[in-house]
Short mmCIF file of C-alpha atoms in Angstrom, two decimals:
data_model
loop_
_atom_site.label_atom_id
_atom_site.label_comp_id
_atom_site.label_asym_id
_atom_site.label_seq_id
_atom_site.Cartn_x
_atom_site.Cartn_y
_atom_site.Cartn_z
CA MET A 151 -37.75 17.07 -2.09
CA LYS A 152 -36.60 14.25 -0.62
CA ILE A 153 -33.33 12.89 -2.40
CA THR A 154 -31.59 10.20 -0.84
CA VAL A 155 -27.34 10.47 -0.49
CA ASN A 156 -25.16 7.78 -0.15
CA GLY A 157 -28.09 5.95 1.29
CA GLU A 158 -29.51 8.58 3.66
CA GLU A 159 -32.47 10.23 2.89
CA LYS A 160 -32.68 14.34 3.25
CA GLN A 161 -34.88 17.12 2.83
CA PHE A 162 -34.04 19.88 -0.11
CA ASP A 163 -35.23 22.81 -1.20
CA SER A 164 -36.48 22.93 -4.74
CA GLY A 165 -32.99 23.88 -7.04
CA PHE A 166 -30.91 22.41 -5.39
CA THR A 167 -28.63 21.22 -7.68
CA ILE A 168 -25.43 18.95 -7.36
CA ALA A 169 -22.85 22.13 -6.42
CA ASP A 170 -24.67 22.59 -3.47
CA ILE A 171 -25.14 19.17 -2.32
CA ILE A 172 -20.77 19.22 -3.23
CA ALA A 173 -21.11 22.45 -1.36
CA GLU A 174 -22.07 21.14 2.02
CA LEU A 175 -19.43 17.46 2.05
CA GLN A 176 -15.59 18.17 2.68
CA LEU A 177 -14.19 16.78 -0.39
CA GLU A 178 -11.73 19.42 -1.04
CA ASN A 179 -8.71 17.63 -1.81
CA ARG A 180 -10.67 14.04 -2.62
CA ARG A 181 -11.13 12.55 -5.53
CA TYR A 182 -14.40 11.79 -6.32
CA ALA A 183 -17.95 11.96 -9.06
CA VAL A 184 -20.83 12.28 -8.24
CA GLU A 185 -23.41 9.93 -9.03
CA VAL A 186 -26.93 10.24 -9.62
CA ASN A 187 -29.58 7.44 -10.74
CA LEU A 188 -27.09 4.90 -11.31
CA GLU A 189 -24.84 7.27 -13.78
CA ILE A 190 -21.89 9.78 -13.14
CA ILE A 191 -22.76 12.98 -13.79
CA PRO A 192 -19.68 15.36 -15.04
CA LYS A 193 -18.30 17.94 -13.18
CA SER A 194 -18.46 20.82 -15.77
CA GLU A 195 -22.45 19.66 -15.29
CA HIS A 196 -22.11 20.01 -11.27
CA ASN A 197 -23.78 23.43 -11.07
CA GLN A 198 -26.35 23.87 -13.49
CA HIS A 199 -28.15 20.74 -12.20
CA ALA A 200 -30.91 20.58 -10.53
CA LEU A 201 -32.19 17.21 -8.35
CA CYS A 202 -35.14 15.94 -8.47
CA ASP A 203 -37.43 15.03 -5.81
CA GLY A 204 -36.69 11.12 -5.55
CA ASP A 205 -33.51 11.41 -6.94
CA ARG A 206 -30.61 8.71 -5.42
CA VAL A 207 -26.66 10.43 -4.74
CA GLU A 208 -23.93 8.85 -4.43
CA ILE A 209 -20.14 9.75 -4.20
CA ILE A 210 -17.89 7.52 -5.52
CA HIS A 211 -14.42 7.99 -4.34
CA ALA A 212 -11.25 7.33 -6.85
CA VAL A 213 -9.94 4.06 -5.54
CA GLY A 214 -5.91 4.59 -6.63
CA GLY A 215 -4.34 0.90 -5.46
CA GLY A 216 -2.99 -2.12 -7.43
CA MET B 250 0.35 -19.14 -39.03
CA MET B 251 -0.79 -22.06 -38.04
CA LEU B 252 -1.79 -23.47 -34.52
CA THR B 253 0.49 -26.07 -33.84
CA GLU B 254 -1.05 -29.44 -32.73
CA GLU B 255 0.63 -29.08 -29.00
CA GLN B 256 -1.02 -25.29 -29.67
CA GLN B 257 -4.71 -26.68 -30.65
CA GLN B 258 -4.87 -28.77 -27.43
CA ARG B 259 -3.49 -26.25 -24.80
CA TYR B 260 -5.77 -24.41 -26.72
CA LYS B 261 -8.47 -26.41 -26.22
CA ARG B 262 -10.76 -25.13 -24.87
CA ASN B 263 -10.37 -21.36 -25.79
CA ILE B 264 -10.97 -22.47 -28.91
CA MET B 265 -14.66 -24.21 -28.18
CA LEU B 266 -15.72 -20.69 -27.33
CA ASP B 267 -18.08 -19.82 -30.48
CA ASP B 268 -16.69 -15.68 -29.98
CA MET B 269 -12.73 -17.85 -30.12
CA GLY B 270 -11.94 -20.40 -32.29
CA LYS B 271 -8.87 -21.31 -34.35
CA HIS B 272 -9.05 -17.84 -35.83
CA GLY B 273 -9.51 -16.01 -32.39
CA GLN B 274 -6.72 -17.89 -31.15
CA GLU B 275 -4.19 -17.32 -33.78
CA ILE B 276 -5.13 -13.41 -33.73
CA LEU B 277 -4.41 -13.93 -29.52
CA LEU B 278 -1.28 -15.36 -30.14
CA GLN B 279 0.04 -12.56 -32.47
CA SER B 280 -1.42 -9.80 -30.66
CA SER B 281 0.33 -6.75 -27.82
CA VAL B 282 -0.51 -6.24 -24.42
CA LEU B 283 0.98 -4.32 -21.42
CA VAL B 284 0.81 -4.56 -18.79
CA ILE B 285 2.08 -1.48 -16.75
CA GLY B 286 2.30 -2.32 -12.49
CA ALA B 287 3.58 -6.11 -12.28
CA GLY B 288 1.78 -6.10 -8.48
CA GLY B 289 -1.73 -6.94 -7.37
CA LEU B 290 -3.97 -6.29 -10.37
CA GLY B 291 -0.60 -6.53 -12.80
CA SER B 292 -0.34 -10.73 -11.18
CA PRO B 293 -3.60 -11.54 -12.29
CA VAL B 294 -3.66 -9.97 -15.50
CA ILE B 295 -0.50 -11.16 -17.04
CA LEU B 296 -1.22 -14.92 -15.43
CA TYR B 297 -4.79 -15.02 -17.60
CA LEU B 298 -2.97 -13.41 -20.72
CA ALA B 299 -0.75 -15.34 -20.80
CA ALA B 300 -2.42 -18.89 -19.72
CA ALA B 301 -4.59 -17.74 -23.16
CA GLY B 302 -2.02 -17.20 -25.55
CA VAL B 303 -1.99 -13.67 -26.00
CA GLY B 304 1.52 -13.81 -27.37
CA HIS B 305 3.58 -10.68 -26.99
CA ILE B 306 2.61 -9.61 -22.97
CA GLY B 307 4.69 -6.06 -21.47
CA ILE B 308 5.51 -5.90 -18.43
CA CYS B 309 6.06 -2.32 -17.21
CA ASP B 310 7.55 -1.95 -13.40
CA PHE B 311 10.73 -0.64 -11.82
CA ASP B 312 9.92 -2.05 -7.79
CA LYS B 313 11.65 -5.07 -6.37
CA VAL B 314 9.40 -7.62 -5.42
CA ASP B 315 8.99 -7.35 -1.16
CA ILE B 316 7.58 -10.44 1.63
CA SER B 317 4.65 -7.91 2.23
CA ASN B 318 3.56 -7.81 -1.58
CA LEU B 319 3.05 -11.74 -1.84
CA GLN B 320 -0.31 -11.85 0.27
CA ARG B 321 -1.67 -10.48 -3.07
CA GLN B 322 0.81 -10.47 -5.86
CA ILE B 323 0.07 -13.90 -6.89
CA ILE B 324 2.74 -14.60 -10.10
CA HIS B 325 6.19 -13.63 -7.71
CA THR B 326 6.73 -15.87 -4.96
CA THR B 327 8.53 -15.84 -1.96
CA ALA B 328 12.08 -17.49 -3.59
CA ASP B 329 11.50 -14.11 -5.79
CA ILE B 330 11.85 -11.51 -2.85
CA GLY B 331 14.81 -8.90 -3.50
CA ARG B 332 14.16 -9.91 -7.18
CA GLU B 333 13.48 -8.02 -10.21
CA LYS B 334 9.12 -7.87 -10.07
CA THR B 335 9.51 -7.89 -14.33
CA ILE B 336 12.27 -11.24 -14.05
CA SER B 337 9.60 -12.74 -11.39
CA ALA B 338 6.88 -12.21 -13.78
CA GLN B 339 8.49 -13.05 -16.71
CA GLU B 340 9.70 -16.43 -15.09
CA SER B 341 6.60 -17.16 -14.24
CA VAL B 342 4.79 -16.31 -17.33
CA LYS B 343 7.73 -18.61 -19.06
CA LEU B 344 6.88 -21.68 -16.75
CA LEU B 345 2.75 -21.49 -17.68
CA ASN B 346 2.93 -20.56 -21.43
CA PRO B 347 6.26 -20.73 -23.36
CA ASP B 348 4.92 -19.40 -26.38
CA VAL B 349 4.85 -16.44 -25.23
CA GLU B 350 7.21 -13.20 -25.88
CA VAL B 351 7.22 -11.50 -22.95
CA ILE B 352 8.77 -7.55 -22.97
CA LEU B 353 10.64 -6.28 -20.46
CA HIS B 354 10.75 -2.32 -19.22
CA GLN B 355 12.12 -1.99 -16.44
CA GLU B 356 11.56 1.90 -15.63
CA LYS B 357 8.82 3.42 -13.57
CA ILE B 358 6.91 5.72 -16.66
CA ASN B 359 6.52 8.62 -17.02
CA ALA B 360 5.71 11.84 -18.55
CA GLU B 361 8.80 11.55 -21.01
CA ASN B 362 8.63 7.81 -21.82
CA ILE B 363 4.94 6.71 -21.43
CA GLN B 364 4.69 6.81 -24.99
CA THR B 365 7.52 5.29 -26.67
CA THR B 366 6.21 2.84 -23.96
CA ILE B 367 2.89 1.81 -25.20
CA LYS B 368 2.90 2.77 -28.79
CA ASP B 369 3.96 -0.83 -29.89
CA TYR B 370 1.11 -2.29 -27.91
CA ASP B 371 -3.07 -2.96 -29.18
CA PHE B 372 -3.96 -2.81 -25.41
CA ILE B 373 -2.59 -0.82 -22.77
CA ILE B 374 -3.63 -2.46 -18.87
CA ASP B 375 -3.41 0.36 -16.20
CA ALA B 376 -2.48 -1.79 -13.60
CA THR B 377 -0.43 0.77 -11.32
CA ASP B 378 -1.23 1.53 -7.40
CA ASN B 379 -1.01 5.55 -7.24
CA PHE B 380 -3.35 8.08 -8.97
CA ALA B 381 -0.54 9.99 -10.91
CA SER B 382 0.54 6.79 -12.79
CA LYS B 383 -3.52 6.26 -13.65
CA PHE B 384 -4.57 9.90 -15.12
CA LEU B 385 -0.25 9.70 -17.05
CA ILE B 386 -1.69 6.55 -18.81
CA ASN B 387 -5.52 7.35 -19.95
CA ASP B 388 -4.04 11.10 -20.86
CA ALA B 389 -1.34 9.00 -23.05
CA CYS B 390 -3.74 6.52 -24.28
CA VAL B 391 -6.52 8.85 -25.22
CA SER B 392 -3.97 10.86 -26.95
CA MET B 393 -2.64 8.17 -29.05
CA GLN B 394 -5.79 6.73 -29.41
CA LYS B 395 -4.80 3.71 -27.64
CA PRO B 396 -8.03 0.97 -25.63
CA TYR B 397 -6.89 0.45 -23.33
CA SER B 398 -8.37 -0.86 -19.07
CA HIS B 399 -8.33 0.82 -15.88
CA GLY B 400 -8.64 -0.74 -12.63
CA GLY B 401 -7.88 0.42 -9.09
CA ILE B 402 -8.18 -1.16 -5.91
CA ASN B 403 -7.98 -0.80 -2.36
CA GLY B 404 -9.67 -2.26 0.84
CA PHE B 405 -12.81 -4.10 0.21
CA ASN B 406 -13.31 -2.24 -2.66
CA GLY B 407 -12.27 -2.14 -6.77
CA GLN B 408 -13.46 -0.15 -9.58
CA VAL B 409 -12.67 -0.92 -13.26
CA THR B 410 -13.64 0.13 -16.50
CA THR B 411 -12.65 0.09 -20.16
CA VAL B 412 -11.28 3.45 -22.47
CA ILE B 413 -11.49 3.56 -26.09
CA PRO B 414 -11.53 5.15 -28.79
CA LYS B 415 -13.80 8.03 -28.18
CA SER B 416 -15.40 6.63 -25.48
CA PRO B 417 -15.57 8.67 -21.75
CA CYS B 418 -12.34 9.05 -20.71
CA TYR B 419 -10.54 8.44 -16.76
CA ARG B 420 -10.78 11.86 -16.37
CA CYS B 421 -14.46 12.34 -17.68
CA ILE B 422 -15.58 10.49 -14.30
CA TYR B 423 -12.56 12.14 -12.20
CA GLY B 424 -12.24 14.85 -13.72
CA ASP B 425 -8.42 17.06 -12.82
CA ASP B 426 -6.00 14.81 -10.62
CA PHE B 427 -4.41 17.69 -8.08
CA ALA B 428 -0.89 18.70 -6.48
CA GLU B 429 0.82 15.64 -6.39
CA GLU B 430 0.26 12.97 -3.53
CA VAL B 431 1.37 11.44 -0.55
CA LYS B 432 0.78 7.72 -1.07
CA GLU B 433 -0.78 6.60 1.11
CA ILE B 434 -0.39 2.60 2.11
CA ASN B 435 -3.30 0.84 2.76
CA GLY B 436 -4.70 -2.27 3.46
CA VAL B 437 -6.08 -4.53 0.39
CA LEU B 438 -7.11 -7.86 0.09
CA GLY B 439 -5.49 -10.09 -2.59
CA ALA B 440 -8.77 -12.07 -4.19
CA VAL B 441 -10.15 -8.18 -4.73
CA ALA B 442 -7.22 -7.68 -7.06
CA ALA B 443 -8.42 -10.95 -8.73
CA VAL B 444 -11.52 -10.03 -8.97
CA ILE B 445 -10.55 -6.70 -10.37
CA GLY B 446 -7.31 -7.82 -12.26
CA SER B 447 -9.60 -10.87 -13.92
CA ILE B 448 -11.80 -8.75 -15.73
CA GLN B 449 -8.87 -6.59 -17.02
CA ALA B 450 -7.75 -9.87 -19.05
CA THR B 451 -10.95 -10.24 -19.96
CA GLU B 452 -11.61 -7.12 -21.47
CA ALA B 453 -7.97 -6.96 -23.06
CA ILE B 454 -9.09 -10.89 -24.78
CA LYS B 455 -11.98 -9.35 -25.93
CA TYR B 456 -11.42 -6.06 -27.31
CA LEU B 457 -8.57 -7.71 -29.04
CA LEU B 458 -11.26 -10.65 -30.07
CA ASP B 459 -13.67 -7.43 -30.64
CA ALA B 460 -16.62 -10.02 -28.91
CA GLY B 461 -19.31 -8.92 -26.73
CA GLY B 462 -19.61 -5.58 -25.51
CA LEU B 463 -17.02 -3.72 -23.53
CA LEU B 464 -17.23 -1.80 -20.35
CA SER B 465 -16.36 1.14 -21.66
CA GLY B 466 -18.69 4.00 -21.13
CA ARG B 467 -19.42 2.02 -18.36
CA LEU B 468 -17.45 2.33 -14.44
CA LEU B 469 -18.06 -1.00 -12.61
CA ILE B 470 -18.19 -0.87 -8.64
CA TYR B 471 -17.00 -3.43 -6.29
CA ASN B 472 -17.82 -4.24 -2.67
CA ALA B 473 -16.38 -7.23 -2.17
CA LEU B 474 -17.26 -6.77 1.96
CA LYS B 475 -21.36 -6.74 0.67
CA MET B 476 -20.41 -9.09 -2.40
CA GLU B 477 -22.24 -6.34 -3.96
CA PHE B 478 -21.26 -5.00 -7.77
CA LYS B 479 -23.05 -1.57 -9.26
CA GLU B 480 -21.83 -0.86 -12.49
CA LEU B 481 -22.39 3.33 -13.41
CA ARG B 482 -22.80 5.21 -16.44
CA ILE B 483 -20.72 7.57 -17.91
CA ARG B 484 -20.89 10.40 -19.89
CA HIS B 485 -18.19 12.32 -21.94
CA ASP B 486 -17.43 15.47 -20.00
CA ASP B 487 -17.45 18.87 -22.63
CA ASP B 488 -14.61 19.81 -20.92
CA CYS B 489 -12.68 17.54 -19.82
CA SER B 490 -9.31 18.32 -20.73
CA VAL B 491 -7.73 15.22 -21.83
CA CYS B 492 -10.77 13.88 -24.41
CA SER B 493 -13.23 16.76 -25.11
CA ASP B 494 -10.97 17.74 -28.32
CA ILE B 495 -10.36 13.68 -29.75
CA LYS B 496 -13.67 12.69 -29.61
#
């Protein structure tokens, strides 16, 4: 299945979850959220949330300045 | 309360708004908003709340005005360099609108003082410049059921959302915070702070007037370089360490 991650189209096996995508990105010690099709998916759901063909996934980084 | 003749002139263009009117203006004049951080975001927030006639504005900051603040912190002037930001901001408010009572909180918020600092206010603005404060404000506002506006800026980017009782909170977006950060000093455009701060002030005023729809359950992301706004839906995280017991 084709999934767009941060604007780049990529090929994944079906059943791939948000957690699987996160594992491939280096996000340790980053404050981030994952958006799928303009909805932020709660972190407690990342392990179960299977992605679908055509999904658009974006990593959103928290912004801490003021 | 009754608006004086002068107030009816000062707030004429507010009063003409269908969602405000004289009654709404009276509500604003009797309302209180606490702005935590009198910097890049806090400057436009405080100025717009004061201009609109929010009657009681709390200003919380511990810092002094530095020359490097002035490219974005427009409530302070060159003559204020070295002065407390709270006092400098208070003077700007008084010049703009003497109707407004300013309450100064000359302190850095922490786990010990946050609840007493926010408890008397109708609405809170997170205009702070670090994650520890942003999480602290979120947790205190959620637990005390205080509505607040979260704002963050960095470079050409900004994010803003409104958290009200029962809505998803900041931790529903980003989860739990981790180890203490080393505060990074990054570039930021003053006009970006103005966009986000102006949205925060608008949300506070709308909340006080019970007008329109708030930015709760939604995160608005602003990319000034691309000049794009993106709106993301936010859901409750059932495992949220702060709001899952409360909602």
